Amino acid sequence: MTDPRAPKVSFVSLGCPKALVDSERIITRLRAEGYELTRGHQGADLAIVNTCGFLESAQAESLDAIGTALAENGKVIVTGCMGAEPEKISERFPNVLAITGPQQYETVLEAVHRAVPPQHDPFVDLVPPEGIKLTPRHYAYLKISEGCNNRCSFCIIPKLRGDLVSRQAADVLREAERLVAAGVKELLVISQDTSAYGVDIKYATSKWKDREVRAKFFDLARELGTLGVWVRLHYVYPYPHVDEVIPLMAAGLGEKSGVLPYLDIPFQHASPDVLRRMKRPAAQEKTLDRIRRWREICPDLTLRSTFIVGFPGETNTDFEMLLDWLDEAELDRVGCFRYEPVKGAPANDLAAPVPDDVKKERWNRLMARQQAISKRRLRRQVGTRQQVIIDEVGPTVAKGRSRGDAPEIDGAVYVASRRPLRVGEIATVKIERAEEYDLHGTAVGF
Ligand code: SF4
């Protein structure tokens, strides 16, 4: 039941899954204090915009969203990554009520209280114990740390979000348990650098159930894998200790739960020179050998990555090296960005910027080359049986994802079924056809 007297807040969440988690936390607190959320800005007492400040294009999108909120509502609070550089916002929009940086939940709440005081005392039982999810109920992001100890030269996230601060393992596991109890079937583990989890707290142990669990990548993955749901690992770097989770993934094959054979590793480039200038973590590791070994242990492993072309100083030879590397690595999914300078990033001062037309040409070539590889990898699944989690149901066909597809960034599996499927259900699907990014098949087991 909604209370007609309750103050109403509209919320726009831009940016990456990490920002989405911040939004969820703010919304949870607002709901706990009796605020209602509205779909549009009009009719709300206040609008909050959670911004993304990573790339110039994301900043432009954030500024547009602030402009729209001001035009449609007038009372606007801005938070998120762009809030770390408030002058960029206040110069253009002097009327915003408050600007706060990423993870400053308390400051956002204080600004909301000042603008639209809460109607009544905190009414905690308005909020279900798992919090309010912006993601569909059957999957949820699980943030294990904030900030980053790396200093990649193209990135300002450490400046915006600070050094790595890991959560205690028991704290993460309890949140995961609550999510599972509330019906979540897939946990998406995120942070800026998941493989570095716990370094800052010296892998401290904390008590969960009857045991002590270390705040360490492998230990956390193993425990999450016992919760009876899918666990997907994002933003992992190829440090040697990542090898340890591959047998965990292999052990879970054929099961309906556990750590998925999926790794999202932002490699960004393959040329050692470019990687050095990018100051990438784990850049010196022999990644091709590692990938080969991982696939020997776990042949179903899906690898997703992102790359940047046109980084300052990238020569033709560097770029050709990247294409050759992609041929050998045979990654399943690849995203590619043309390098864009981000204000405040050290890479802006590097010599030999790459002209825009060259960046574009390299981007086109990389995408074409990788598309052929991805297509080949996807086609290998035709004739196999795959576990598919259902995201949407339609009259004749449901849309889901295999263990190799993360929500929002990867492909889909379209499933025909004799009996109606439910959202969040995991079905066994015989794959019959592959398209560029998606698969089609029929449910053969439930
Ligand atoms: S790992 Fe590099 S790119 Fe990622 S957040 Fe840290 S500094 Fe930025």
Short mmCIF file of C-alpha atoms and ligand atoms in Angstrom, two decimals:
data_model
loop_
_atom_site.label_atom_id
_atom_site.label_comp_id
_atom_site.label_asym_id
_atom_site.label_seq_id
_atom_site.Cartn_x
_atom_site.Cartn_y
_atom_site.Cartn_z
CA MET A 1 0.00 0.00 0.00
CA THR A 2 1.36 3.40 -0.85
CA ASP A 3 0.86 6.27 1.53
CA PRO A 4 -0.52 9.29 -0.36
CA ARG A 5 1.24 11.61 2.11
CA ALA A 6 4.64 9.99 1.51
CA PRO A 7 7.20 12.27 -0.16
CA LYS A 8 7.94 11.13 -3.69
CA VAL A 9 11.36 10.82 -5.27
CA SER A 10 12.27 10.01 -8.86
CA PHE A 11 15.62 8.31 -9.46
CA VAL A 12 17.83 8.04 -12.54
CA SER A 13 20.69 5.55 -12.37
CA LEU A 14 23.39 5.86 -15.03
CA GLY A 15 26.67 4.06 -15.49
CA CYS A 16 28.09 0.68 -14.66
CA PRO A 17 26.75 -2.12 -12.43
CA LYS A 18 28.81 -0.70 -9.59
CA ALA A 19 26.86 2.55 -9.79
CA LEU A 20 23.66 0.50 -9.89
CA VAL A 21 24.58 -1.06 -6.57
CA ASP A 22 25.10 2.44 -5.11
CA SER A 23 21.65 3.41 -6.42
CA GLU A 24 20.11 0.34 -4.82
CA ARG A 25 21.63 1.27 -1.47
CA ILE A 26 20.33 4.84 -1.63
CA ILE A 27 16.88 3.68 -2.68
CA THR A 28 16.78 1.09 0.09
CA ARG A 29 17.51 3.80 2.66
CA LEU A 30 14.92 6.14 1.14
CA ARG A 31 12.25 3.46 1.21
CA ALA A 32 13.20 2.63 4.78
CA GLU A 33 12.50 6.25 5.69
CA GLY A 34 9.08 6.22 4.06
CA TYR A 35 9.85 7.89 0.73
CA GLU A 36 8.02 6.60 -2.33
CA LEU A 37 9.68 6.16 -5.71
CA THR A 38 8.00 7.47 -8.86
CA ARG A 39 8.65 6.47 -12.43
CA GLY A 40 8.85 9.98 -13.89
CA HIS A 41 10.22 13.27 -12.62
CA GLN A 42 6.89 15.03 -13.04
CA GLY A 43 4.83 14.66 -9.91
CA ALA A 44 7.84 13.78 -7.77
CA ASP A 45 8.86 16.08 -4.90
CA LEU A 46 12.49 15.64 -5.79
CA ALA A 47 14.72 13.99 -8.42
CA ILE A 48 18.04 12.21 -7.80
CA VAL A 49 20.48 11.57 -10.65
CA ASN A 50 23.25 9.01 -10.05
CA THR A 51 25.84 9.98 -12.67
CA CYS A 52 28.67 8.23 -14.48
CA GLY A 53 31.86 10.20 -15.06
CA PHE A 54 34.12 7.64 -16.66
CA LEU A 55 34.20 8.80 -20.29
CA GLU A 56 33.43 12.15 -21.87
CA SER A 57 30.42 10.53 -23.56
CA ALA A 58 29.13 9.19 -20.22
CA GLN A 59 29.58 12.64 -18.69
CA ALA A 60 27.56 14.17 -21.54
CA GLU A 61 24.79 11.62 -20.92
CA SER A 62 24.86 12.45 -17.21
CA LEU A 63 24.63 16.20 -17.89
CA ASP A 64 21.68 15.58 -20.22
CA ALA A 65 19.94 13.57 -17.52
CA ILE A 66 20.48 16.37 -14.99
CA GLY A 67 19.11 18.92 -17.50
CA THR A 68 16.00 16.79 -18.09
CA ALA A 69 15.40 16.34 -14.37
CA LEU A 70 15.74 20.09 -13.80
CA ALA A 71 13.35 20.89 -16.65
CA GLU A 72 10.76 18.34 -15.59
CA ASN A 73 11.02 18.67 -11.84
CA GLY A 74 13.28 21.53 -10.76
CA LYS A 75 14.49 20.00 -7.47
CA VAL A 76 17.51 17.88 -8.28
CA ILE A 77 20.25 16.17 -6.25
CA VAL A 78 23.24 14.80 -8.14
CA THR A 79 25.41 11.95 -6.91
CA GLY A 80 27.82 9.37 -8.35
CA CYS A 81 31.15 9.57 -10.14
CA MET A 82 30.60 12.97 -11.72
CA GLY A 83 29.92 14.37 -8.28
CA ALA A 84 33.66 14.01 -7.60
CA GLU A 85 34.14 17.03 -9.88
CA PRO A 86 31.23 19.21 -8.74
CA GLU A 87 32.28 22.31 -10.67
CA LYS A 88 31.51 20.56 -13.96
CA ILE A 89 27.91 20.28 -12.85
CA SER A 90 27.47 23.54 -10.93
CA GLU A 91 28.90 25.64 -13.77
CA ARG A 92 26.23 24.38 -16.11
CA PHE A 93 23.42 23.86 -13.60
CA PRO A 94 23.82 26.30 -10.73
CA ASN A 95 20.31 25.38 -9.51
CA VAL A 96 20.95 21.78 -8.47
CA LEU A 97 20.26 21.40 -4.77
CA ALA A 98 23.28 19.31 -3.85
CA ILE A 99 26.15 17.43 -5.47
CA THR A 100 27.76 14.45 -3.76
CA GLY A 101 30.42 11.99 -4.89
CA PRO A 102 30.28 8.20 -5.32
CA GLN A 103 29.33 6.08 -2.29
CA GLN A 104 28.41 9.13 -0.23
CA TYR A 105 25.08 7.60 0.74
CA GLU A 106 24.84 9.56 3.98
CA THR A 107 25.38 12.89 2.26
CA VAL A 108 22.73 12.07 -0.35
CA LEU A 109 20.29 11.21 2.42
CA GLU A 110 21.08 14.43 4.30
CA ALA A 111 20.47 16.45 1.12
CA VAL A 112 17.16 14.65 0.59
CA HIS A 113 16.10 15.39 4.20
CA ARG A 114 16.91 19.06 3.75
CA ALA A 115 14.96 19.32 0.49
CA VAL A 116 11.98 17.12 1.35
CA PRO A 117 11.88 16.08 5.01
CA PRO A 118 10.66 12.55 5.72
CA GLN A 119 7.00 12.34 6.69
CA HIS A 120 7.39 10.05 9.62
CA ASP A 121 9.95 8.18 11.63
CA PRO A 122 12.04 5.50 9.96
CA PHE A 123 9.66 2.74 9.06
CA VAL A 124 12.13 -0.05 8.62
CA ASP A 125 9.62 -2.79 7.97
CA LEU A 126 8.66 -1.10 4.69
CA VAL A 127 11.80 -2.60 3.30
CA PRO A 128 12.19 -6.28 2.63
CA PRO A 129 15.32 -7.66 4.31
CA GLU A 130 17.19 -8.02 1.00
CA GLY A 131 16.80 -4.30 0.18
CA ILE A 132 15.26 -2.87 -2.97
CA LYS A 133 16.65 -4.30 -6.19
CA LEU A 134 16.73 -2.32 -9.41
CA THR A 135 17.74 -5.48 -11.21
CA PRO A 136 15.08 -8.14 -11.86
CA ARG A 137 14.36 -10.27 -8.86
CA HIS A 138 16.08 -13.40 -10.10
CA TYR A 139 19.53 -11.89 -10.40
CA ALA A 140 21.40 -9.38 -8.28
CA TYR A 141 24.76 -7.69 -8.21
CA LEU A 142 26.93 -8.37 -5.19
CA LYS A 143 29.55 -5.71 -4.59
CA ILE A 144 32.50 -7.09 -2.65
CA SER A 145 34.71 -4.01 -2.45
CA GLU A 146 34.90 -0.34 -3.35
CA GLY A 147 37.79 1.54 -4.97
CA CYS A 148 40.93 0.26 -6.63
CA ASN A 149 44.65 0.01 -5.85
CA ASN A 150 45.67 -0.03 -9.52
CA ARG A 151 46.58 3.10 -11.41
CA CYS A 152 45.72 2.39 -15.04
CA SER A 153 46.79 5.48 -16.92
CA PHE A 154 43.47 5.95 -18.78
CA CYS A 155 41.32 5.68 -15.67
CA ILE A 156 40.25 8.15 -13.00
CA ILE A 157 38.24 5.72 -10.93
CA PRO A 158 40.85 5.46 -8.13
CA LYS A 159 40.83 9.28 -7.98
CA LEU A 160 37.05 9.29 -7.79
CA ARG A 161 36.52 6.27 -5.57
CA GLY A 162 39.80 5.96 -3.67
CA ASP A 163 41.91 2.90 -2.89
CA LEU A 164 40.54 -0.60 -2.47
CA VAL A 165 38.29 -1.13 0.56
CA SER A 166 37.12 -4.75 0.81
CA ARG A 167 34.10 -5.94 2.75
CA GLN A 168 34.53 -8.73 5.28
CA ALA A 169 33.78 -12.13 3.74
CA ALA A 170 31.02 -12.88 6.28
CA ASP A 171 29.34 -9.57 5.48
CA VAL A 172 29.31 -10.36 1.75
CA LEU A 173 28.10 -13.92 2.39
CA ARG A 174 25.27 -12.78 4.64
CA GLU A 175 24.09 -10.33 1.99
CA ALA A 176 24.28 -13.14 -0.58
CA GLU A 177 22.25 -15.42 1.68
CA ARG A 178 19.56 -12.77 2.13
CA LEU A 179 19.36 -12.28 -1.62
CA VAL A 180 19.03 -16.01 -2.19
CA ALA A 181 16.34 -16.27 0.50
CA ALA A 182 14.46 -13.49 -1.33
CA GLY A 183 14.41 -15.48 -4.57
CA VAL A 184 17.60 -14.44 -6.35
CA LYS A 185 18.91 -17.27 -8.56
CA GLU A 186 22.05 -15.66 -9.91
CA LEU A 187 24.64 -13.55 -8.07
CA LEU A 188 26.88 -11.28 -10.13
CA VAL A 189 30.03 -10.56 -8.19
CA ILE A 190 31.38 -7.09 -8.96
CA SER A 191 34.05 -4.65 -7.81
CA GLN A 192 36.71 -2.63 -9.66
CA ASP A 193 39.20 -5.50 -9.38
CA THR A 194 37.57 -8.68 -8.09
CA SER A 195 40.78 -10.71 -8.04
CA ALA A 196 42.38 -8.18 -5.64
CA TYR A 197 39.61 -8.77 -3.09
CA GLY A 198 40.87 -8.71 0.50
CA VAL A 199 44.41 -7.44 -0.17
CA ASP A 200 43.72 -4.27 1.85
CA ILE A 201 42.42 -6.16 4.89
CA LYS A 202 45.19 -8.76 4.65
CA TYR A 203 42.68 -11.46 3.74
CA ALA A 204 41.14 -11.18 7.23
CA THR A 205 38.94 -14.07 8.34
CA SER A 206 35.41 -13.58 9.61
CA LYS A 207 32.87 -16.04 10.94
CA TRP A 208 30.12 -17.24 8.66
CA LYS A 209 27.90 -20.13 9.74
CA ASP A 210 30.20 -22.47 11.67
CA ARG A 211 33.44 -21.53 9.97
CA GLU A 212 36.02 -18.82 9.50
CA VAL A 213 36.20 -17.54 5.91
CA ARG A 214 39.15 -15.58 4.53
CA ALA A 215 38.47 -12.41 2.55
CA LYS A 216 40.15 -13.94 -0.48
CA PHE A 217 38.99 -14.35 -4.05
CA PHE A 218 39.09 -18.15 -4.06
CA ASP A 219 37.63 -18.62 -0.57
CA LEU A 220 34.76 -16.24 -1.24
CA ALA A 221 34.00 -17.84 -4.62
CA ARG A 222 34.00 -21.32 -3.04
CA GLU A 223 31.59 -20.28 -0.28
CA LEU A 224 29.29 -18.39 -2.64
CA GLY A 225 29.26 -21.54 -4.76
CA THR A 226 27.59 -23.42 -1.89
CA LEU A 227 24.48 -21.21 -1.81
CA GLY A 228 22.59 -23.20 -4.45
CA VAL A 229 22.50 -20.44 -7.09
CA TRP A 230 24.58 -19.34 -10.06
CA VAL A 231 27.62 -17.24 -9.19
CA ARG A 232 29.19 -15.15 -11.95
CA LEU A 233 32.56 -13.43 -11.55
CA HIS A 234 33.11 -10.04 -13.17
CA TYR A 235 36.18 -7.78 -13.47
CA VAL A 236 38.80 -10.38 -12.74
CA TYR A 237 42.46 -9.82 -13.66
CA PRO A 238 44.63 -12.73 -14.75
CA TYR A 239 46.76 -12.91 -11.60
CA PRO A 240 48.22 -16.37 -10.92
CA HIS A 241 45.81 -17.05 -8.04
CA VAL A 242 42.86 -16.82 -10.46
CA ASP A 243 43.95 -20.28 -11.68
CA GLU A 244 42.58 -21.73 -8.44
CA VAL A 245 38.95 -20.98 -9.27
CA ILE A 246 39.02 -22.82 -12.60
CA PRO A 247 38.76 -26.31 -10.98
CA LEU A 248 35.82 -24.96 -8.94
CA MET A 249 34.13 -24.03 -12.18
CA ALA A 250 34.94 -27.41 -13.74
CA ALA A 251 33.55 -29.22 -10.69
CA GLY A 252 30.23 -27.44 -11.09
CA LEU A 253 29.67 -28.52 -14.70
CA GLY A 254 26.39 -30.36 -15.05
CA GLU A 255 25.12 -28.84 -11.78
CA LYS A 256 22.33 -26.30 -11.58
CA SER A 257 24.27 -24.08 -9.20
CA GLY A 258 27.79 -23.06 -8.27
CA VAL A 259 30.53 -20.85 -9.68
CA LEU A 260 29.79 -20.49 -13.38
CA PRO A 261 32.46 -21.32 -15.94
CA TYR A 262 32.59 -17.66 -16.92
CA LEU A 263 35.26 -15.03 -16.46
CA ASP A 264 34.97 -11.39 -17.37
CA ILE A 265 38.56 -10.18 -17.70
CA PRO A 266 39.15 -6.71 -19.11
CA PHE A 267 42.42 -7.40 -20.97
CA GLN A 268 42.32 -4.02 -22.80
CA HIS A 269 45.26 -4.86 -25.09
CA ALA A 270 47.81 -7.51 -25.97
CA SER A 271 50.88 -5.53 -26.94
CA PRO A 272 53.32 -5.42 -23.98
CA ASP A 273 54.29 -1.84 -24.87
CA VAL A 274 50.72 -0.60 -24.86
CA LEU A 275 49.91 -2.51 -21.68
CA ARG A 276 52.95 -0.96 -20.00
CA ARG A 277 51.83 2.52 -20.99
CA MET A 278 48.34 1.67 -19.78
CA LYS A 279 49.89 0.50 -16.48
CA ARG A 280 47.59 -2.49 -16.48
CA PRO A 281 47.58 -4.94 -13.56
CA ALA A 282 48.90 -8.43 -14.31
CA ALA A 283 50.15 -7.17 -17.68
CA GLN A 284 53.26 -9.30 -17.60
CA GLU A 285 51.44 -12.60 -17.04
CA LYS A 286 51.60 -15.01 -19.96
CA THR A 287 47.91 -14.80 -20.62
CA LEU A 288 47.68 -16.98 -23.72
CA ASP A 289 49.31 -19.88 -21.88
CA ARG A 290 47.01 -19.32 -18.95
CA ILE A 291 43.91 -19.29 -21.14
CA ARG A 292 45.02 -22.53 -22.77
CA ARG A 293 45.50 -24.19 -19.39
CA TRP A 294 42.18 -22.91 -18.09
CA ARG A 295 40.39 -24.40 -21.06
CA GLU A 296 42.14 -27.73 -20.61
CA ILE A 297 40.80 -27.87 -17.06
CA CYS A 298 37.40 -26.42 -17.89
CA PRO A 299 36.57 -26.78 -21.60
CA ASP A 300 33.22 -24.99 -21.19
CA LEU A 301 34.81 -21.82 -19.87
CA THR A 302 33.36 -18.67 -21.42
CA LEU A 303 35.75 -15.73 -21.56
CA ARG A 304 34.53 -12.18 -21.99
CA SER A 305 36.77 -9.18 -22.29
CA THR A 306 37.03 -5.55 -23.35
CA PHE A 307 39.73 -3.82 -25.36
CA ILE A 308 40.76 -0.28 -26.16
CA VAL A 309 42.05 0.60 -29.62
CA GLY A 310 43.82 3.84 -30.49
CA PHE A 311 45.52 4.25 -27.12
CA PRO A 312 48.23 6.97 -27.37
CA GLY A 313 51.33 5.57 -29.03
CA GLU A 314 49.59 2.43 -30.36
CA THR A 315 51.46 1.59 -33.56
CA ASN A 316 50.32 -0.56 -36.45
CA THR A 317 52.56 -3.31 -35.12
CA ASP A 318 50.90 -3.09 -31.68
CA PHE A 319 47.50 -3.30 -33.29
CA GLU A 320 48.42 -6.27 -35.50
CA MET A 321 49.77 -7.98 -32.39
CA LEU A 322 46.38 -7.48 -30.75
CA LEU A 323 44.57 -9.03 -33.74
CA ASP A 324 46.92 -12.03 -33.74
CA TRP A 325 46.42 -12.40 -30.00
CA LEU A 326 42.63 -12.43 -30.46
CA ASP A 327 42.98 -15.17 -33.08
CA GLU A 328 44.91 -17.29 -30.62
CA ALA A 329 42.91 -16.48 -27.52
CA GLU A 330 39.56 -17.22 -29.18
CA LEU A 331 37.60 -15.28 -26.59
CA ASP A 332 33.87 -15.83 -26.60
CA ARG A 333 32.68 -12.25 -26.12
CA VAL A 334 34.50 -9.02 -26.72
CA GLY A 335 33.62 -5.39 -26.28
CA CYS A 336 35.85 -2.75 -27.86
CA PHE A 337 36.19 0.98 -27.19
CA ARG A 338 37.99 3.63 -29.15
CA TYR A 339 40.32 5.43 -26.75
CA GLU A 340 38.78 8.61 -25.42
CA PRO A 341 40.71 10.97 -23.18
CA VAL A 342 39.19 11.31 -19.73
CA LYS A 343 39.87 14.60 -17.98
CA GLY A 344 42.43 14.09 -15.23
CA ALA A 345 43.77 10.76 -16.57
CA PRO A 346 47.58 10.52 -16.90
CA ALA A 347 47.24 8.91 -20.36
CA ASN A 348 46.23 12.30 -21.77
CA ASP A 349 49.84 13.44 -21.47
CA LEU A 350 51.25 10.46 -23.37
CA ALA A 351 52.92 11.15 -26.70
CA ALA A 352 51.64 10.17 -30.14
CA PRO A 353 47.85 10.37 -29.93
CA VAL A 354 46.19 8.21 -32.56
CA PRO A 355 44.08 10.16 -35.11
CA ASP A 356 40.33 9.55 -34.99
CA ASP A 357 40.11 8.01 -38.46
CA VAL A 358 42.82 5.48 -37.54
CA LYS A 359 41.00 4.63 -34.31
CA LYS A 360 37.81 4.08 -36.25
CA GLU A 361 39.50 1.91 -38.84
CA ARG A 362 41.16 -0.21 -36.13
CA TRP A 363 37.89 -0.53 -34.26
CA ASN A 364 36.12 -1.77 -37.40
CA ARG A 365 38.86 -4.27 -38.12
CA LEU A 366 38.93 -5.60 -34.58
CA MET A 367 35.16 -5.97 -34.41
CA ALA A 368 35.00 -7.78 -37.75
CA ARG A 369 37.82 -10.14 -36.76
CA GLN A 370 36.31 -10.90 -33.37
CA GLN A 371 32.79 -11.32 -34.71
CA ALA A 372 33.97 -14.24 -36.81
CA ILE A 373 35.66 -15.78 -33.76
CA SER A 374 32.63 -15.27 -31.49
CA LYS A 375 30.35 -16.73 -34.12
CA ARG A 376 32.54 -19.82 -34.46
CA ARG A 377 32.59 -20.30 -30.70
CA LEU A 378 28.83 -19.90 -30.44
CA ARG A 379 28.20 -22.34 -33.31
CA ARG A 380 30.04 -25.05 -31.37
CA GLN A 381 27.12 -25.08 -28.98
CA VAL A 382 24.60 -26.21 -31.59
CA GLY A 383 23.53 -29.77 -30.72
CA THR A 384 24.61 -29.47 -27.06
CA ARG A 385 22.40 -29.23 -23.98
CA GLN A 386 22.79 -26.08 -21.94
CA GLN A 387 21.39 -24.82 -18.66
CA VAL A 388 19.43 -21.64 -19.36
CA ILE A 389 18.09 -19.19 -16.81
CA ILE A 390 14.83 -17.59 -17.95
CA ASP A 391 14.73 -13.77 -17.96
CA GLU A 392 11.47 -13.06 -19.83
CA VAL A 393 8.54 -15.18 -20.88
CA GLY A 394 6.45 -14.70 -24.02
CA PRO A 395 3.43 -16.52 -25.45
CA THR A 396 5.46 -19.08 -27.38
CA VAL A 397 9.13 -18.44 -26.73
CA ALA A 398 11.00 -17.48 -23.56
CA LYS A 399 14.19 -15.46 -23.46
CA GLY A 400 17.01 -16.58 -21.23
CA ARG A 401 20.76 -16.84 -20.85
CA SER A 402 23.16 -19.74 -20.75
CA ARG A 403 25.89 -19.98 -18.16
CA GLY A 404 28.08 -18.17 -20.69
CA ASP A 405 25.87 -15.07 -20.90
CA ALA A 406 25.86 -12.30 -18.31
CA PRO A 407 22.77 -10.10 -18.20
CA GLU A 408 22.80 -6.89 -20.23
CA ILE A 409 26.20 -7.40 -21.84
CA ASP A 410 26.12 -10.84 -23.49
CA GLY A 411 23.76 -12.67 -25.83
CA ALA A 412 20.47 -14.45 -25.19
CA VAL A 413 19.01 -17.92 -25.67
CA TYR A 414 15.49 -18.08 -27.14
CA VAL A 415 13.72 -21.13 -25.78
CA ALA A 416 10.67 -22.92 -27.14
CA SER A 417 8.95 -25.06 -24.53
CA ARG A 418 6.09 -27.54 -24.21
CA ARG A 419 5.16 -26.12 -20.86
CA PRO A 420 5.20 -22.47 -19.80
CA LEU A 421 8.50 -21.42 -18.25
CA ARG A 422 8.80 -19.10 -15.27
CA VAL A 423 11.14 -16.14 -14.88
CA GLY A 424 14.16 -17.23 -12.84
CA GLU A 425 13.68 -20.91 -13.64
CA ILE A 426 16.68 -22.84 -14.94
CA ALA A 427 15.79 -25.16 -17.82
CA THR A 428 17.89 -27.64 -19.78
CA VAL A 429 17.77 -26.54 -23.40
CA LYS A 430 18.84 -28.37 -26.52
CA ILE A 431 20.53 -25.77 -28.72
CA GLU A 432 19.36 -25.95 -32.32
CA ARG A 433 20.58 -22.81 -34.01
CA ALA A 434 23.17 -20.05 -33.54
CA GLU A 435 22.96 -16.50 -34.79
CA GLU A 436 25.58 -13.78 -34.53
CA TYR A 437 25.15 -13.29 -30.76
CA ASP A 438 22.14 -15.37 -29.76
CA LEU A 439 21.15 -19.03 -29.60
CA HIS A 440 17.82 -20.77 -30.21
CA GLY A 441 16.69 -24.07 -28.75
CA THR A 442 14.00 -26.18 -27.13
CA ALA A 443 13.56 -26.96 -23.45
CA VAL A 444 14.16 -30.67 -22.84
CA GLY A 445 14.40 -30.69 -19.06
CA PHE A 446 13.13 -28.60 -16.17
S1 SF4 B 1 41.79 -1.67 -12.57
FE1 SF4 B 1 42.50 0.09 -13.74
S2 SF4 B 1 40.75 0.55 -15.07
FE2 SF4 B 1 39.95 -0.71 -13.43
S3 SF4 B 1 39.27 0.75 -11.87
FE3 SF4 B 1 41.35 0.17 -11.33
S4 SF4 B 1 42.61 1.76 -12.25
FE4 SF4 B 1 40.61 1.86 -13.25
#
